[in-house]
């Protein structure tokens, strides 16, 4: 969070925040539209970071599950709140194909893995061992 500016007036003090900080406050207060806006901003910033080749922060529980041997596609899909059908649509494959990837019955083509990484908002190397 940036440093707010406080403006002293005759009647009351005013606080000036960045738009991002204001939206974050509204989201924390439970305003659905603000939550949606923050989610969209985080997704866009994550995709930008991936495009630049930056590391992407994921919760420790997500990394722990992947490192414990859980299927990375399944863990990331659930973390992103996606159904198999929604992920399949984003990637351009069938829901059954996603199920086979998650079940370890398929490993995925390089093109599919790149599309999955993009849809899940992670670098490709998170999906490829």
PDB file of C-alpha atoms in Angstrom:
ATOM      1  CA  UNK A   1       0.000   0.000   0.000  1.00  0.00           C
ATOM      2  CA  UNK A   2       1.309   3.416  -0.928  1.00  0.00           C
ATOM      3  CA  UNK A   3       1.660   6.270   1.515  1.00  0.00           C
ATOM      4  CA  UNK A   4      -1.598   8.201   1.811  1.00  0.00           C
ATOM      5  CA  UNK A   5      -1.551  11.974   1.701  1.00  0.00           C
ATOM      6  CA  UNK A   6      -3.455  13.772   4.458  1.00  0.00           C
ATOM      7  CA  UNK A   7      -4.893  17.163   3.668  1.00  0.00           C
ATOM      8  CA  UNK A   8      -5.924  19.295   6.644  1.00  0.00           C
ATOM      9  CA  UNK A   9      -8.963  21.506   6.040  1.00  0.00           C
ATOM     10  CA  UNK A  10     -10.998  23.762   8.269  1.00  0.00           C
ATOM     11  CA  UNK A  11     -13.703  21.160   8.847  1.00  0.00           C
ATOM     12  CA  UNK A  12     -12.006  17.792   8.624  1.00  0.00           C
ATOM     13  CA  UNK A  13      -8.926  15.956   7.462  1.00  0.00           C
ATOM     14  CA  UNK A  14      -9.031  14.364   4.015  1.00  0.00           C
ATOM     15  CA  UNK A  15      -7.053  11.321   2.986  1.00  0.00           C
ATOM     16  CA  UNK A  16      -5.839  10.951  -0.597  1.00  0.00           C
ATOM     17  CA  UNK A  17      -5.115   7.399  -1.767  1.00  0.00           C
ATOM     18  CA  UNK A  18      -4.008   5.924  -5.047  1.00  0.00           C
ATOM     19  CA  UNK A  19      -6.792   4.327  -7.104  1.00  0.00           C
ATOM     20  CA  UNK A  20      -5.220   0.924  -6.466  1.00  0.00           C
ATOM     21  CA  UNK A  21      -5.214   1.430  -2.695  1.00  0.00           C
ATOM     22  CA  UNK A  22      -8.791   2.722  -2.762  1.00  0.00           C
ATOM     23  CA  UNK A  23      -9.950  -0.325  -4.746  1.00  0.00           C
ATOM     24  CA  UNK A  24      -8.098  -2.614  -2.341  1.00  0.00           C
ATOM     25  CA  UNK A  25      -9.867  -0.991   0.631  1.00  0.00           C
ATOM     26  CA  UNK A  26     -13.242  -1.378  -1.070  1.00  0.00           C
ATOM     27  CA  UNK A  27     -12.471  -5.018  -1.874  1.00  0.00           C
ATOM     28  CA  UNK A  28     -11.490  -5.681   1.755  1.00  0.00           C
ATOM     29  CA  UNK A  29     -14.780  -4.096   2.803  1.00  0.00           C
ATOM     30  CA  UNK A  30     -16.587  -6.722   0.739  1.00  0.00           C
ATOM     31  CA  UNK A  31     -17.720  -4.646  -2.236  1.00  0.00           C
ATOM     32  CA  UNK A  32     -18.186  -7.234  -4.976  1.00  0.00           C
ATOM     33  CA  UNK A  33     -17.382  -4.894  -7.880  1.00  0.00           C
ATOM     34  CA  UNK A  34     -14.155  -3.823  -6.172  1.00  0.00           C
ATOM     35  CA  UNK A  35     -13.233  -7.456  -5.511  1.00  0.00           C
ATOM     36  CA  UNK A  36     -13.785  -8.226  -9.192  1.00  0.00           C
ATOM     37  CA  UNK A  37     -11.671  -5.216 -10.209  1.00  0.00           C
ATOM     38  CA  UNK A  38      -8.821  -6.276  -7.906  1.00  0.00           C
ATOM     39  CA  UNK A  39      -8.965  -9.841  -9.202  1.00  0.00           C
ATOM     40  CA  UNK A  40      -8.792  -8.574 -12.794  1.00  0.00           C
ATOM     41  CA  UNK A  41      -5.857  -6.316 -11.893  1.00  0.00           C
ATOM     42  CA  UNK A  42      -3.972  -9.168 -10.202  1.00  0.00           C
ATOM     43  CA  UNK A  43      -4.554 -11.475 -13.186  1.00  0.00           C
ATOM     44  CA  UNK A  44      -3.348  -8.789 -15.616  1.00  0.00           C
ATOM     45  CA  UNK A  45      -0.279  -8.001 -13.499  1.00  0.00           C
ATOM     46  CA  UNK A  46       0.529 -11.699 -13.198  1.00  0.00           C
ATOM     47  CA  UNK A  47       0.280 -12.180 -16.961  1.00  0.00           C
ATOM     48  CA  UNK A  48       2.489  -9.118 -17.500  1.00  0.00           C
ATOM     49  CA  UNK A  49       5.043 -10.520 -15.056  1.00  0.00           C
ATOM     50  CA  UNK A  50       5.051 -13.851 -16.873  1.00  0.00           C
ATOM     51  CA  UNK A  51       5.522 -12.098 -20.222  1.00  0.00           C
ATOM     52  CA  UNK A  52       8.538 -10.233 -18.771  1.00  0.00           C
ATOM     53  CA  UNK A  53       9.929 -13.506 -17.400  1.00  0.00           C
ATOM     54  CA  UNK A  54       9.526 -12.426 -13.771  1.00  0.00           C
ATOM     55  CA  UNK A  55       8.846 -14.884 -10.983  1.00  0.00           C
ATOM     56  CA  UNK A  56       5.186 -15.210 -10.036  1.00  0.00           C
ATOM     57  CA  UNK A  57       4.187 -15.354  -6.387  1.00  0.00           C
ATOM     58  CA  UNK A  58       1.883 -18.198  -5.420  1.00  0.00           C
ATOM     59  CA  UNK A  59       0.758 -19.108  -1.904  1.00  0.00           C
ATOM     60  CA  UNK A  60       3.003 -21.503  -0.053  1.00  0.00           C
ATOM     61  CA  UNK A  61       0.189 -24.054   0.140  1.00  0.00           C
ATOM     62  CA  UNK A  62       0.084 -24.191  -3.664  1.00  0.00           C
ATOM     63  CA  UNK A  63       3.833 -24.804  -3.922  1.00  0.00           C
ATOM     64  CA  UNK A  64       3.692 -27.321  -1.071  1.00  0.00           C
ATOM     65  CA  UNK A  65       0.979 -29.321  -2.849  1.00  0.00           C
ATOM     66  CA  UNK A  66       2.901 -29.339  -6.144  1.00  0.00           C
ATOM     67  CA  UNK A  67       6.161 -30.290  -4.411  1.00  0.00           C
ATOM     68  CA  UNK A  68       4.310 -33.072  -2.541  1.00  0.00           C
ATOM     69  CA  UNK A  69       3.504 -34.644  -5.906  1.00  0.00           C
ATOM     70  CA  UNK A  70      -0.015 -33.359  -6.554  1.00  0.00           C
ATOM     71  CA  UNK A  71      -0.777 -32.625 -10.183  1.00  0.00           C
ATOM     72  CA  UNK A  72       0.288 -29.038 -10.906  1.00  0.00           C
ATOM     73  CA  UNK A  73      -2.539 -28.411 -13.363  1.00  0.00           C
ATOM     74  CA  UNK A  74      -5.156 -29.554 -10.827  1.00  0.00           C
ATOM     75  CA  UNK A  75      -3.603 -27.573  -7.949  1.00  0.00           C
ATOM     76  CA  UNK A  76      -3.322 -24.382  -9.999  1.00  0.00           C
ATOM     77  CA  UNK A  77      -6.773 -24.785 -11.546  1.00  0.00           C
ATOM     78  CA  UNK A  78      -8.354 -25.091  -8.111  1.00  0.00           C
ATOM     79  CA  UNK A  79      -6.259 -22.201  -6.778  1.00  0.00           C
ATOM     80  CA  UNK A  80      -7.542 -20.025  -9.640  1.00  0.00           C
ATOM     81  CA  UNK A  81     -11.133 -21.117  -8.931  1.00  0.00           C
ATOM     82  CA  UNK A  82     -11.610 -22.701 -12.346  1.00  0.00           C
ATOM     83  CA  UNK A  83     -13.593 -25.779 -13.274  1.00  0.00           C
ATOM     84  CA  UNK A  84     -12.100 -28.293 -15.669  1.00  0.00           C
ATOM     85  CA  UNK A  85     -14.633 -27.112 -18.251  1.00  0.00           C
ATOM     86  CA  UNK A  86     -13.676 -23.438 -17.830  1.00  0.00           C
ATOM     87  CA  UNK A  87      -9.963 -24.216 -18.102  1.00  0.00           C
ATOM     88  CA  UNK A  88     -10.586 -26.427 -21.127  1.00  0.00           C
ATOM     89  CA  UNK A  89     -12.467 -23.613 -22.838  1.00  0.00           C
ATOM     90  CA  UNK A  90      -9.676 -21.128 -22.102  1.00  0.00           C
ATOM     91  CA  UNK A  91      -7.073 -23.507 -23.506  1.00  0.00           C
ATOM     92  CA  UNK A  92      -9.108 -24.767 -26.459  1.00  0.00           C
ATOM     93  CA  UNK A  93      -9.277 -28.424 -25.492  1.00  0.00           C
ATOM     94  CA  UNK A  94     -11.997 -30.684 -24.129  1.00  0.00           C
ATOM     95  CA  UNK A  95     -12.859 -31.069 -20.454  1.00  0.00           C
ATOM     96  CA  UNK A  96     -11.954 -34.751 -20.799  1.00  0.00           C
ATOM     97  CA  UNK A  97      -8.464 -33.800 -21.964  1.00  0.00           C
ATOM     98  CA  UNK A  98      -7.989 -31.656 -18.835  1.00  0.00           C
ATOM     99  CA  UNK A  99      -9.184 -34.602 -16.719  1.00  0.00           C
ATOM    100  CA  UNK A 100      -6.642 -36.871 -18.418  1.00  0.00           C
ATOM    101  CA  UNK A 101      -3.848 -34.343 -17.816  1.00  0.00           C
ATOM    102  CA  UNK A 102      -4.805 -34.024 -14.167  1.00  0.00           C
ATOM    103  CA  UNK A 103      -5.032 -37.792 -13.813  1.00  0.00           C
ATOM    104  CA  UNK A 104      -1.586 -38.277 -15.340  1.00  0.00           C
ATOM    105  CA  UNK A 105      -2.944 -40.243 -18.304  1.00  0.00           C
ATOM    106  CA  UNK A 106      -1.695 -37.569 -20.724  1.00  0.00           C
ATOM    107  CA  UNK A 107       1.333 -35.311 -20.524  1.00  0.00           C
ATOM    108  CA  UNK A 108       0.196 -32.646 -22.990  1.00  0.00           C
ATOM    109  CA  UNK A 109       1.762 -31.265 -26.123  1.00  0.00           C
ATOM    110  CA  UNK A 110       4.141 -28.314 -25.883  1.00  0.00           C
ATOM    111  CA  UNK A 111       1.468 -26.060 -27.408  1.00  0.00           C
ATOM    112  CA  UNK A 112      -1.162 -27.239 -24.920  1.00  0.00           C
ATOM    113  CA  UNK A 113       1.202 -26.802 -21.978  1.00  0.00           C
ATOM    114  CA  UNK A 114       2.010 -23.235 -23.080  1.00  0.00           C
ATOM    115  CA  UNK A 115      -1.712 -22.469 -23.349  1.00  0.00           C
ATOM    116  CA  UNK A 116      -2.329 -24.026 -19.917  1.00  0.00           C
ATOM    117  CA  UNK A 117       0.469 -21.986 -18.350  1.00  0.00           C
ATOM    118  CA  UNK A 118      -0.983 -18.802 -19.840  1.00  0.00           C
ATOM    119  CA  UNK A 119      -4.537 -19.649 -18.719  1.00  0.00           C
ATOM    120  CA  UNK A 120      -3.333 -20.521 -15.208  1.00  0.00           C
ATOM    121  CA  UNK A 121      -1.112 -17.440 -14.969  1.00  0.00           C
ATOM    122  CA  UNK A 122       2.164 -19.241 -14.338  1.00  0.00           C
ATOM    123  CA  UNK A 123       5.445 -19.679 -16.195  1.00  0.00           C
ATOM    124  CA  UNK A 124       5.665 -22.817 -18.318  1.00  0.00           C
ATOM    125  CA  UNK A 125       8.336 -24.339 -16.088  1.00  0.00           C
ATOM    126  CA  UNK A 126       5.798 -24.673 -13.259  1.00  0.00           C
ATOM    127  CA  UNK A 127       3.938 -27.244 -15.399  1.00  0.00           C
ATOM    128  CA  UNK A 128       6.976 -28.938 -16.955  1.00  0.00           C
ATOM    129  CA  UNK A 129       9.229 -30.903 -14.637  1.00  0.00           C
TER     130      UNK A 129
END
